[in-house]
PDB file of C-alpha atoms in Angstrom:
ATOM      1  CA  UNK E 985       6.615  54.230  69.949  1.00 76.00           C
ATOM      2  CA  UNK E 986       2.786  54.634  70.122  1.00 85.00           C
ATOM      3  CA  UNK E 987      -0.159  55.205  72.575  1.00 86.00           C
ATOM      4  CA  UNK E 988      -3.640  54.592  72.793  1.00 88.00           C
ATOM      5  CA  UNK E 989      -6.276  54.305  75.297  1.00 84.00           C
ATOM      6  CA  UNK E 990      -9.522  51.935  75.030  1.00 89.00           C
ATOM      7  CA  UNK E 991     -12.454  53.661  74.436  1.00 87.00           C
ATOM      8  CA  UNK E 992     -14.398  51.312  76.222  1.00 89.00           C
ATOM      9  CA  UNK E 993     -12.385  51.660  79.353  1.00 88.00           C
ATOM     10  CA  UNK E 994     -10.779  55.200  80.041  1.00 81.00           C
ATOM     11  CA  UNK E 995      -8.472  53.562  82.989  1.00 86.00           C
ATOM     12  CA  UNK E 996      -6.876  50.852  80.429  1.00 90.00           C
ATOM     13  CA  UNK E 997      -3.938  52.334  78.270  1.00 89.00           C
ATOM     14  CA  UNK E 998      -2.027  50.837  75.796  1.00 92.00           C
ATOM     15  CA  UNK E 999       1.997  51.899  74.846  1.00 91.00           C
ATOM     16  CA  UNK E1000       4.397  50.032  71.857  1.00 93.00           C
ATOM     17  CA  UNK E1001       7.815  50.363  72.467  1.00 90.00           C
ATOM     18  CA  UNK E1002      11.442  50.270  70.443  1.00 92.00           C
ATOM     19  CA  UNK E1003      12.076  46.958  72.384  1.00 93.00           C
ATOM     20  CA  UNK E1004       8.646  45.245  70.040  1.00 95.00           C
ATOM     21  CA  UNK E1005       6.921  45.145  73.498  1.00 95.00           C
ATOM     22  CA  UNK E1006       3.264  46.187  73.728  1.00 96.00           C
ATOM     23  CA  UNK E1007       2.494  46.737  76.929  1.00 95.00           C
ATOM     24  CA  UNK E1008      -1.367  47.649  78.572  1.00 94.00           C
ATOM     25  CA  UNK E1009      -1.343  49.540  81.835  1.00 92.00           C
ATOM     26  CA  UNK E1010      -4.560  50.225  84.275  1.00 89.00           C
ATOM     27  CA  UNK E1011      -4.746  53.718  85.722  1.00 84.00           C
ATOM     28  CA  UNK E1012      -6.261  53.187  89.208  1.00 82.00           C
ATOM     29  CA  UNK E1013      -9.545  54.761  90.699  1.00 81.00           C
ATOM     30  CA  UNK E1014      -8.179  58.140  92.021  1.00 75.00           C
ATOM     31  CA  UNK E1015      -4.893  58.329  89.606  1.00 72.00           C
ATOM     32  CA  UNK E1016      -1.686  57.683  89.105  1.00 72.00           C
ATOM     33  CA  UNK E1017       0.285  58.189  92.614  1.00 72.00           C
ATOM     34  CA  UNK E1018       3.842  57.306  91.716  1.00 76.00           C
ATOM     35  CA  UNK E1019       6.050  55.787  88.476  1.00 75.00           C
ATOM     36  CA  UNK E1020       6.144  52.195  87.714  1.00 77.00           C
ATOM     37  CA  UNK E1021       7.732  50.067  85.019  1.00 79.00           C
ATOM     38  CA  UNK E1022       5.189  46.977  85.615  1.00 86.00           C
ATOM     39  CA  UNK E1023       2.589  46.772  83.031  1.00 90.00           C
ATOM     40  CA  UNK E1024      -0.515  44.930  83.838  1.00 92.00           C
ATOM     41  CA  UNK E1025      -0.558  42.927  80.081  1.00 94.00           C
ATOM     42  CA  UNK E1026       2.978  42.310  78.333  1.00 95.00           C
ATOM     43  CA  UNK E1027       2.538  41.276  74.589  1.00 96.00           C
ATOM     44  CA  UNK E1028       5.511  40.284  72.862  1.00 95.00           C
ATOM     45  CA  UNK E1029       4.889  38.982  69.163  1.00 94.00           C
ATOM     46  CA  UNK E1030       6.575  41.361  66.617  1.00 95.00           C
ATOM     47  CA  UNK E1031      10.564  41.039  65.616  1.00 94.00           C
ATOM     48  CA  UNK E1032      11.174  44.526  65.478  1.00 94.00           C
ATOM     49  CA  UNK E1033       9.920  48.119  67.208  1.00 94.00           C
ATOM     50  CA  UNK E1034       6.224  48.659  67.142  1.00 95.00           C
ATOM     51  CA  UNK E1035       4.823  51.732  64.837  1.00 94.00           C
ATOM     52  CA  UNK E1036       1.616  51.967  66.453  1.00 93.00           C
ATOM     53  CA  UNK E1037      -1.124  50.407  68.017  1.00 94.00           C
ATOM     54  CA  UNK E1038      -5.135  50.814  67.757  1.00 94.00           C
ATOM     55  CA  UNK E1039      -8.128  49.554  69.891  1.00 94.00           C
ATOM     56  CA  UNK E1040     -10.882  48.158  68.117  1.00 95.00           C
ATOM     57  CA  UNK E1041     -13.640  50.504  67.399  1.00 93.00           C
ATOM     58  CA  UNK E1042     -16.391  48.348  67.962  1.00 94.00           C
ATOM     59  CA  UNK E1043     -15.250  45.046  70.175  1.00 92.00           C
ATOM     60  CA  UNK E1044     -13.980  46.371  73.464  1.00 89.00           C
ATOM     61  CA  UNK E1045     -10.799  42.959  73.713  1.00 92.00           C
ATOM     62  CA  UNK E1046      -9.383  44.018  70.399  1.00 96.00           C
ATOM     63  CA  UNK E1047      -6.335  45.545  69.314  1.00 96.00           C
ATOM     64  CA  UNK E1048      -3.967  45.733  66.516  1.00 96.00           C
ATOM     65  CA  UNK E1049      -0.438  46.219  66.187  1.00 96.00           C
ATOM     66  CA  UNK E1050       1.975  47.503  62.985  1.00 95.00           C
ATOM     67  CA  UNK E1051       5.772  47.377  63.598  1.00 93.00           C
ATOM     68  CA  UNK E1052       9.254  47.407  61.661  1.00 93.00           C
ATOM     69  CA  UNK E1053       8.599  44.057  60.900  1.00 93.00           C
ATOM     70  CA  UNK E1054       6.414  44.493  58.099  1.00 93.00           C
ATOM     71  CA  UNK E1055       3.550  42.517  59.781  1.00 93.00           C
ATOM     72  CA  UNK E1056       0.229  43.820  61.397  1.00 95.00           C
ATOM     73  CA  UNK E1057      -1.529  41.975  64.317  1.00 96.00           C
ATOM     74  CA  UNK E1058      -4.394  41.342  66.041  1.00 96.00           C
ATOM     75  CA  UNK E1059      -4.647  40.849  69.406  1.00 97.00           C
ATOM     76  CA  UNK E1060      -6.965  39.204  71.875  1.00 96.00           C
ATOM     77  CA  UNK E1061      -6.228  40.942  74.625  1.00 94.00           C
ATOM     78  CA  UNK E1062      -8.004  39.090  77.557  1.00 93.00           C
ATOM     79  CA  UNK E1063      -6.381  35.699  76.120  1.00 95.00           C
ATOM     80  CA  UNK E1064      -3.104  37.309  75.576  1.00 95.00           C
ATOM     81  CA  UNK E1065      -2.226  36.208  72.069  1.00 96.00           C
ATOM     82  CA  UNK E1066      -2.579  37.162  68.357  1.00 96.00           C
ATOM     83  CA  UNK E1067      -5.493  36.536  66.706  1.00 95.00           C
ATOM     84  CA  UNK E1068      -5.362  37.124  63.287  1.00 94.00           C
ATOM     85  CA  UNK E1069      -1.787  37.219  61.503  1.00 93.00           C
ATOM     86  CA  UNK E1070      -1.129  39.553  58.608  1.00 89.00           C
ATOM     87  CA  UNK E1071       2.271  38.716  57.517  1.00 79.00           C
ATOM     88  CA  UNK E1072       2.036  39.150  53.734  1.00 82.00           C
ATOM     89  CA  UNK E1073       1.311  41.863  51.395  1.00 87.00           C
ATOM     90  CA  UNK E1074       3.592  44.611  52.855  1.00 92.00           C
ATOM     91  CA  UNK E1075       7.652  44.730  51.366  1.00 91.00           C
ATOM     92  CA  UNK E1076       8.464  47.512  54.260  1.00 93.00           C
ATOM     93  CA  UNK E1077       7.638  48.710  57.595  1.00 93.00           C
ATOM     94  CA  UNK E1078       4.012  49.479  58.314  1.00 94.00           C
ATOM     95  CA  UNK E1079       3.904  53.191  59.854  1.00 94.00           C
ATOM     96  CA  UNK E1080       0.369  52.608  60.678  1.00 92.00           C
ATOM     97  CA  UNK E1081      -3.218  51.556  60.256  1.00 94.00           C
ATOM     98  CA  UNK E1082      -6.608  52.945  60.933  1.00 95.00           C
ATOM     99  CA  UNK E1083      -9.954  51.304  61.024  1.00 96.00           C
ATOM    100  CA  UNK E1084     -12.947  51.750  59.158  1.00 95.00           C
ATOM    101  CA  UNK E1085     -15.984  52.975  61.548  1.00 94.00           C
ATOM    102  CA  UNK E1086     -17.415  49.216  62.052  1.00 93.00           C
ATOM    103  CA  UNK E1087     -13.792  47.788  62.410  1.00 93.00           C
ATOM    104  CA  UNK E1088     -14.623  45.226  59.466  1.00 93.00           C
ATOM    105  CA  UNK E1089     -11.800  46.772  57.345  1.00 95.00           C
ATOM    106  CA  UNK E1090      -8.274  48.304  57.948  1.00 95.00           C
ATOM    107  CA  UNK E1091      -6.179  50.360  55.771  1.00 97.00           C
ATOM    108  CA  UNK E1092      -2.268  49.911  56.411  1.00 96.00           C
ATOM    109  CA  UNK E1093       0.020  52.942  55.544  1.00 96.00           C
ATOM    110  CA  UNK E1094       3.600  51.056  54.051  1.00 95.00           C
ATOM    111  CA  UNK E1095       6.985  52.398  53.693  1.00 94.00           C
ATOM    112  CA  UNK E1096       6.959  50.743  50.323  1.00 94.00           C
ATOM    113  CA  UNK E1097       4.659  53.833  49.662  1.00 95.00           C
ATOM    114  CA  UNK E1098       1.505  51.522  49.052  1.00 96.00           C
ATOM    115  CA  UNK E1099      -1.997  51.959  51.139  1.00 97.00           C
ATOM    116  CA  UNK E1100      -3.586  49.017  50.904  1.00 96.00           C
ATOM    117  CA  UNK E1101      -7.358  48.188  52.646  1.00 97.00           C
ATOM    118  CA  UNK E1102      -7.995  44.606  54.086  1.00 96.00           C
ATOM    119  CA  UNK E1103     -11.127  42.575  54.522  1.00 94.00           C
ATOM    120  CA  UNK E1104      -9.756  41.542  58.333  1.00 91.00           C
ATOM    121  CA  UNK E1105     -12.304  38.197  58.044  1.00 89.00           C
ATOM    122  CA  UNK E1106     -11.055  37.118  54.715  1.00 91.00           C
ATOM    123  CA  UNK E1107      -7.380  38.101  55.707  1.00 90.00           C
ATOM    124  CA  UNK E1108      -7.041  39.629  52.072  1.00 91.00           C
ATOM    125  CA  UNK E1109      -5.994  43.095  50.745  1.00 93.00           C
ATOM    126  CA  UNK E1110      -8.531  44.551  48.641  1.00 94.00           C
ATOM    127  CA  UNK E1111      -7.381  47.678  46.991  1.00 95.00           C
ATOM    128  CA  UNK E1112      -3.689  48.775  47.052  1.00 95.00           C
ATOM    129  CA  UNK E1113      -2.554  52.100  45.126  1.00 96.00           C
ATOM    130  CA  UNK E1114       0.873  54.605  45.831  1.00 96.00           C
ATOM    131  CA  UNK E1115      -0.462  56.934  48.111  1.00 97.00           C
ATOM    132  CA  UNK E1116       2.933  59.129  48.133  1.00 96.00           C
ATOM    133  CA  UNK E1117       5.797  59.140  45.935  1.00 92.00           C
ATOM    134  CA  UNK E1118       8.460  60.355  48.762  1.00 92.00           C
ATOM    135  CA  UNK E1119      10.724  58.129  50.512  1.00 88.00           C
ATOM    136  CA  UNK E1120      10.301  59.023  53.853  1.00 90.00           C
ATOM    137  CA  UNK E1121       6.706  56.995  54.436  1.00 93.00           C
ATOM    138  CA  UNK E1122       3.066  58.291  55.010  1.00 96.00           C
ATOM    139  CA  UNK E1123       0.401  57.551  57.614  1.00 96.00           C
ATOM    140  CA  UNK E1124      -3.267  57.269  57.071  1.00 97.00           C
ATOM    141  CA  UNK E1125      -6.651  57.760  58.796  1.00 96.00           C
ATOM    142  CA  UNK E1126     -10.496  56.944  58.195  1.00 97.00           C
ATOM    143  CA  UNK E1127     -12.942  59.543  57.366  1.00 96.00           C
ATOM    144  CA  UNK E1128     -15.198  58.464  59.939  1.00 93.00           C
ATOM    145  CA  UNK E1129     -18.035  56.710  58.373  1.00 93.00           C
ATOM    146  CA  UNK E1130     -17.008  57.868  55.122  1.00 95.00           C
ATOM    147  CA  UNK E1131     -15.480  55.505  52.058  1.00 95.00           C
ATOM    148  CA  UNK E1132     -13.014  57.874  52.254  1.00 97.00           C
ATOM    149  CA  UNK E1133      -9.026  57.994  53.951  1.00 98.00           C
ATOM    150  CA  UNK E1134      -6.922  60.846  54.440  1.00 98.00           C
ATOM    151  CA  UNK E1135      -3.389  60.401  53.803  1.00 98.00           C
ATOM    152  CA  UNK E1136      -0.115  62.635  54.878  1.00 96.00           C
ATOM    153  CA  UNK E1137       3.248  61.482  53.004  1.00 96.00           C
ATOM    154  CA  UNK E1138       5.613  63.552  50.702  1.00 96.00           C
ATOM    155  CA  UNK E1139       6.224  63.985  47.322  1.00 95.00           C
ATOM    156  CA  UNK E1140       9.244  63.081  45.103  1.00 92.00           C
ATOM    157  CA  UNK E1141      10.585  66.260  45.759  1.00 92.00           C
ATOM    158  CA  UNK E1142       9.897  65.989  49.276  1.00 92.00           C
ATOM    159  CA  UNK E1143       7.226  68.458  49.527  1.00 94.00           C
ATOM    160  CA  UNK E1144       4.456  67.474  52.378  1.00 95.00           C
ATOM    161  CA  UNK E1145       1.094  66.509  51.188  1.00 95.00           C
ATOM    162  CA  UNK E1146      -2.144  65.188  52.161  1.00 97.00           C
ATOM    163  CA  UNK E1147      -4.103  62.885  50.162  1.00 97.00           C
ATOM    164  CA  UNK E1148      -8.172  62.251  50.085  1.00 98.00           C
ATOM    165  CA  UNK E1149      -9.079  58.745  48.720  1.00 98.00           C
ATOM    166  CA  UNK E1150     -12.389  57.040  47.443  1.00 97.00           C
ATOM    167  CA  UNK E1151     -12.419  53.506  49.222  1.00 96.00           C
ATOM    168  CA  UNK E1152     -14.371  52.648  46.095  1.00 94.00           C
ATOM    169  CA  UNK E1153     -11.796  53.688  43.390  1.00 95.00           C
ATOM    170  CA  UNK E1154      -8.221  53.946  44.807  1.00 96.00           C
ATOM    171  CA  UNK E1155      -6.712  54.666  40.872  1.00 94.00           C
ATOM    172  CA  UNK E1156      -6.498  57.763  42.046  1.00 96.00           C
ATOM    173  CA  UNK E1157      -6.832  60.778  44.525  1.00 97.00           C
ATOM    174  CA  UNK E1158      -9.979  62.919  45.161  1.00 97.00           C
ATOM    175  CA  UNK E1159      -7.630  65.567  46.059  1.00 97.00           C
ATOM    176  CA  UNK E1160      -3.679  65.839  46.629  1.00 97.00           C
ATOM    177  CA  UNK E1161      -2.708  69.046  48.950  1.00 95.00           C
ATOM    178  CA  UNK E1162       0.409  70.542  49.283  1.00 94.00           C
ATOM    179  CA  UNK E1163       1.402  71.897  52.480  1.00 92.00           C
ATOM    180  CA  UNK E1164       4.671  72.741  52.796  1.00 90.00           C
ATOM    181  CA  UNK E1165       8.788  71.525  53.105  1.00 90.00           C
ATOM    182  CA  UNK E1166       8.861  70.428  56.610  1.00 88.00           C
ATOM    183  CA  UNK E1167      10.919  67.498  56.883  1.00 87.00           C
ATOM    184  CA  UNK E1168       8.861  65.454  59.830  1.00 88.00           C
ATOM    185  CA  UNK E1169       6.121  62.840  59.177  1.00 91.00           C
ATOM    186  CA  UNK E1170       3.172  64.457  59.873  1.00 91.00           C
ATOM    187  CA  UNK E1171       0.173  61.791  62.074  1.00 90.00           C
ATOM    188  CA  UNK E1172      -3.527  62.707  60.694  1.00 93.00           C
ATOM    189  CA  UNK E1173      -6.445  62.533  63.384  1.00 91.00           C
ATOM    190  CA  UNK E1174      -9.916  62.637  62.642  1.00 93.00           C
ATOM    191  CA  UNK E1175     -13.271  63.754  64.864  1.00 91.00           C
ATOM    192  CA  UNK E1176     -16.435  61.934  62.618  1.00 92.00           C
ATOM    193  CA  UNK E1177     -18.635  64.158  64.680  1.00 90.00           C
ATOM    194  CA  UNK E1178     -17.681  67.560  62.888  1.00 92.00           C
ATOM    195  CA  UNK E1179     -15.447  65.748  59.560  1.00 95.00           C
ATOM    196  CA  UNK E1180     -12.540  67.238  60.824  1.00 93.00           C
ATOM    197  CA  UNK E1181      -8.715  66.305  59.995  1.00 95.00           C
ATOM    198  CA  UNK E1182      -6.381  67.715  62.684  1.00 92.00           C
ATOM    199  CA  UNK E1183      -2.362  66.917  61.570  1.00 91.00           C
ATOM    200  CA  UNK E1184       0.654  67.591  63.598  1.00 87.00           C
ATOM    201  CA  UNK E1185       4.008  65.292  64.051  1.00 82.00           C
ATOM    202  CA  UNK E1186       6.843  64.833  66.480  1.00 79.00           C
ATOM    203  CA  UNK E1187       9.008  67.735  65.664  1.00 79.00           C
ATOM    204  CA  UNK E1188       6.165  70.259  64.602  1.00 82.00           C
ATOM    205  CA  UNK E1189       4.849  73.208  66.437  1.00 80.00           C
ATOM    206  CA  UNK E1190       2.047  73.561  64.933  1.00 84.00           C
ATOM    207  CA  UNK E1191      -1.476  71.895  64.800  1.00 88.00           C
ATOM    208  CA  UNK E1192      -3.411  72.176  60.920  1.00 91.00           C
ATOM    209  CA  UNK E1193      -7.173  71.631  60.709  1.00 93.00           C
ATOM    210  CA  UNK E1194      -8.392  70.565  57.447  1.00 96.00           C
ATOM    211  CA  UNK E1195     -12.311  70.039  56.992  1.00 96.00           C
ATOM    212  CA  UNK E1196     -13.376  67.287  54.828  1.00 96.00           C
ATOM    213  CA  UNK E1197     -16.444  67.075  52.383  1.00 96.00           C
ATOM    214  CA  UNK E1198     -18.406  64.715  50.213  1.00 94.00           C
ATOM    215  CA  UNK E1199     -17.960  67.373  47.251  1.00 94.00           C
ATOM    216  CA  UNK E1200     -14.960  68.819  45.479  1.00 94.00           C
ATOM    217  CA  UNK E1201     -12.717  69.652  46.555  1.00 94.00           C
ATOM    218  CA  UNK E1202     -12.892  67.844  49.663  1.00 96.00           C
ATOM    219  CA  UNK E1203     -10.416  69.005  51.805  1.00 96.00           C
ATOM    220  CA  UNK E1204     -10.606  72.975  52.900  1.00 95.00           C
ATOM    221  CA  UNK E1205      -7.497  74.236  55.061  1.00 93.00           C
ATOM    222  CA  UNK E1206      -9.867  76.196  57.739  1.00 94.00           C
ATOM    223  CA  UNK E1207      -7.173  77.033  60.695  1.00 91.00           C
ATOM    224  CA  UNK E1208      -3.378  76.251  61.819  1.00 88.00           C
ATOM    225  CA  UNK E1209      -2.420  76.086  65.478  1.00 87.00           C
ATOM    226  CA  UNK E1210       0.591  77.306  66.846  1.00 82.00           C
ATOM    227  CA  UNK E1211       2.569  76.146  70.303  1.00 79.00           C
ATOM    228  CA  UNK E1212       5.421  77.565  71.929  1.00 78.00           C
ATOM    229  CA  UNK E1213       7.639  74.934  71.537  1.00 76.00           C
ATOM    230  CA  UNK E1214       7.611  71.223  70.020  1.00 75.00           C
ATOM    231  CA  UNK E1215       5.773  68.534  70.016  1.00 71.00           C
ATOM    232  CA  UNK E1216       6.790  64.887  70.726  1.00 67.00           C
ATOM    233  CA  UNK E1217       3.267  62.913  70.372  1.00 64.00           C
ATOM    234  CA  UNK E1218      -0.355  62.958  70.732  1.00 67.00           C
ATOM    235  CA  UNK E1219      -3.585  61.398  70.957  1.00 65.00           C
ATOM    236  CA  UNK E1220      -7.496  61.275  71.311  1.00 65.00           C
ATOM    237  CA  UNK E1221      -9.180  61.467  74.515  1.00 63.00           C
ATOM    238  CA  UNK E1222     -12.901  61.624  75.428  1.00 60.00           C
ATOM    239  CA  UNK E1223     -14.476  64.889  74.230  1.00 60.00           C
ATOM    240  CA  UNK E1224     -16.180  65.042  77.680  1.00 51.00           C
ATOM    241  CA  UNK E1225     -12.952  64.423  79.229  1.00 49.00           C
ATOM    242  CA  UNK E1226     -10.989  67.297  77.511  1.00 49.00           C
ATOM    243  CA  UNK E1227     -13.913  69.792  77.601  1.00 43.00           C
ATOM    244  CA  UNK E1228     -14.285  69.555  80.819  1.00 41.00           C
ATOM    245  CA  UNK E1229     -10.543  69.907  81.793  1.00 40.00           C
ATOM    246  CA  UNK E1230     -10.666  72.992  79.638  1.00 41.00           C
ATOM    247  CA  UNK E1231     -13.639  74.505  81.390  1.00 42.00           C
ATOM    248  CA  UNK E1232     -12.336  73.458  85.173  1.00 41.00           C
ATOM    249  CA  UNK E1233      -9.834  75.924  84.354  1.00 43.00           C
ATOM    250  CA  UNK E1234     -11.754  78.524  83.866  1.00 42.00           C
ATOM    251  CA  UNK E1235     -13.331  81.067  87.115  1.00 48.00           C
ATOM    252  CA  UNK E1236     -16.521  80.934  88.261  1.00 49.00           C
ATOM    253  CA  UNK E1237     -19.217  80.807  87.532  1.00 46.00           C
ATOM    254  CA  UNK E1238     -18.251  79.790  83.944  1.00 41.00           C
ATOM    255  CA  UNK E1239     -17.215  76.299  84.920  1.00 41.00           C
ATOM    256  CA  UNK E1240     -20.477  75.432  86.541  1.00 40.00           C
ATOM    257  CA  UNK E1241     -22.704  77.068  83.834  1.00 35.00           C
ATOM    258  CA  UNK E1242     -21.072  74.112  81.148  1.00 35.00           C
ATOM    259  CA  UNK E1243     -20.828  71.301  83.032  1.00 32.00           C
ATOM    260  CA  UNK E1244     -24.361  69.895  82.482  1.00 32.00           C
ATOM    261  CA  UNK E1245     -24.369  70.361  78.481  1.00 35.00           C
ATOM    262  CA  UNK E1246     -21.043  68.252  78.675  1.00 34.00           C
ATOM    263  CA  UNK E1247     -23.164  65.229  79.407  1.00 35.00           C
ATOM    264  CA  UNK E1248     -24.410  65.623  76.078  1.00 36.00           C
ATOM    265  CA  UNK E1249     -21.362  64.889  73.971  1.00 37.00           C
ATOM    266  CA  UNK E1250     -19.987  61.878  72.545  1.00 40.00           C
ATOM    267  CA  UNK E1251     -17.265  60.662  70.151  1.00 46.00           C
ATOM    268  CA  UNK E1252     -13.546  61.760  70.907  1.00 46.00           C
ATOM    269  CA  UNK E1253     -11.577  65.272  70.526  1.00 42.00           C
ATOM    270  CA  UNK E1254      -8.025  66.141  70.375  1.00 40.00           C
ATOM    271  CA  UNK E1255      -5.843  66.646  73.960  1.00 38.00           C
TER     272      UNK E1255
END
C-alpha cells in the first residue's frame, strides 16, 4: 500500500491498496469528522496490489501508478482512465517510481534489480543498469533538479546500501554506501530545497539524513533519527504545513514570533 497527497490541492489524497484499487479521497473544509470507506475517485486498472502511487510534479490531473503487476500507469484523473500504458520493459514487480523535477522523465525501481529511466512521451526506456545486486528489491528517488537518483537496495550479501547515479552515464555508480544489516526495504525521500535524502522503512525506528553533492563523494551521512517505537509508513507534506504544526505546539510567545516567516517557504518537508 501507498499514499500521496496532490500538491496542487492539500484536501485531495490519494491511497493504493492490496486489493489493486487506487482510490482518491477529499478531506473537507474544517477536517475529517468521522471514518468512511467511500472514496470520492475509484481507479481500478492494475491485476495485482499497487506498490505506490505519485502525483505529477508539474500537471495538477496526473498521476502514476506501479503495482505487482509489473506495469506502471498513468492516470487522468478528472477523466478517470489510464493515459499512457507502460506494460513492457519490466520482468518483476515495480516497487516504485519517482519523477524527474519537470515530470518529462520517470525512473522505475524493478524487482528484477534493474532502474531503468523513461522518456514518458516517447513511451521508451532510455538507460537501464543493476542498481542492487540483493534479492529483496530497491526503491529510488530524484535528486531534485539534479541528473542524479538516489537508490536504497541490498547487496548480494544482503547488506543495505544506497546508491548515487549520473542520469547521464548509468554504467556505473557515483557512489555505493553501506549502511548496515537491517533486513527491511528502506523508502528514500528527498527535499530539492536543502539536497537532502531522508531514508526510513516500515519496520525501522530510525530516520537517516544523507546530504547530497555535485562533487565526490556525493553522499555525506550528516544525522540519524531515532523514535520510540516503529514505523509503518510515511510521506511529504507542505513545509508550511509541518512547520507550523511544530511551532503551534510550542508556548507563547514563540508560536506567534514564527508564524509570519512561514509564509516564506516553499517546496515540501518530511511529517
Amino acid at each position: 500500500m501507498d499514499i500521496d497527497y496532490n500538491p496542487f490541492d492539500d484536501h485531495l489524497w490519494a491511497t493504493g491498496g492490496e486489493d489493486a484499487h487506487i482510490k482518491l479521497w477529499r478531506v473537507p473544509d474544517g477536517g475529517v469528522k468521522k471514518g468512511t470507506k467511500e472514496a470520492d475517485i475509484d481507479l481500478l486498472g492494475h491485476s495485482r496490489r499497487i506498490n505506490s502511487i505519485n502525483f505529477h510534479p508539474t500537471v495538477s490531473g496526473l498521476l502514476v501508478s506501479t503495482a505487482a503487476d509489473s506495469t506502471v500507469k498513468i492516470w487522468d484523473i478528472e477523466n478517470q482512465k489510464v493515459a499512457i500504458d507502460i506494460v513492457g520493459g519490466h520482468n518483476d514487480a515495480v516497487l516504485n517510481i519517482t519523477w524527474d523535477w519537470k515530470g518529462s522523465m520517470l525512473a522505475t525501481a524493478c524487482k528484477d534489480t534493474h532502474l531503468r529511466v523513461w522518456d514518458v512521451r516517447a513511451n521508451k526506456a532510455v538507460s537501464d543498469t543493476i542498481a542492487h545486486d540483493g534479492a529483496k528489491g530497491f526503491k529510488a528517488a530524484w535528486a531534485g533538479k539534479h541528473d542524479m537518483i538516489c537508490t536504497c537496495g541490498f547487496s548480494k550479501s544482503s547488506e543495505r546500501q544506497v546508491g548515487v547515479w549520473d542520469v547521464r552515464n548509468m554504467a556505473k555508480p557515483l557512489r555505493m554506501m553501506l549502511l548496515d544489516q537491517q533486513s527491511g526495504l528502506l523508502t528514500p525521500m528527498y527535499d530539492p530545497d536543502v539536497d537532502l535524502l531522508v531514508l526510513t522503512g516500515r519496520g525501522d525506528g530510525n530516520v537517516r539524513f544523507i546530504e547530497i553533492t555535485q562533487e565526490e563523494p556525493y553522499a555525506h551521512l550528516l544525522t540519524e533519527w531515532m523514535a520510540h517505537s516503529q514505523f509503518n509508513d510515511c510521506d511529504w507534506m507542505h513545509k508550511f504545513v509541518s512547520l507550523f504544526l511544530f511551532l503551534s505546539s510550542l508556548p507563547p510567545p514563540h508560536a506567534n514570533t514564527f508564524l509570519t516567516p512561514l509564509h516564506q517557504l516553499t517546496g515540501r518537508s518530511v511529517m
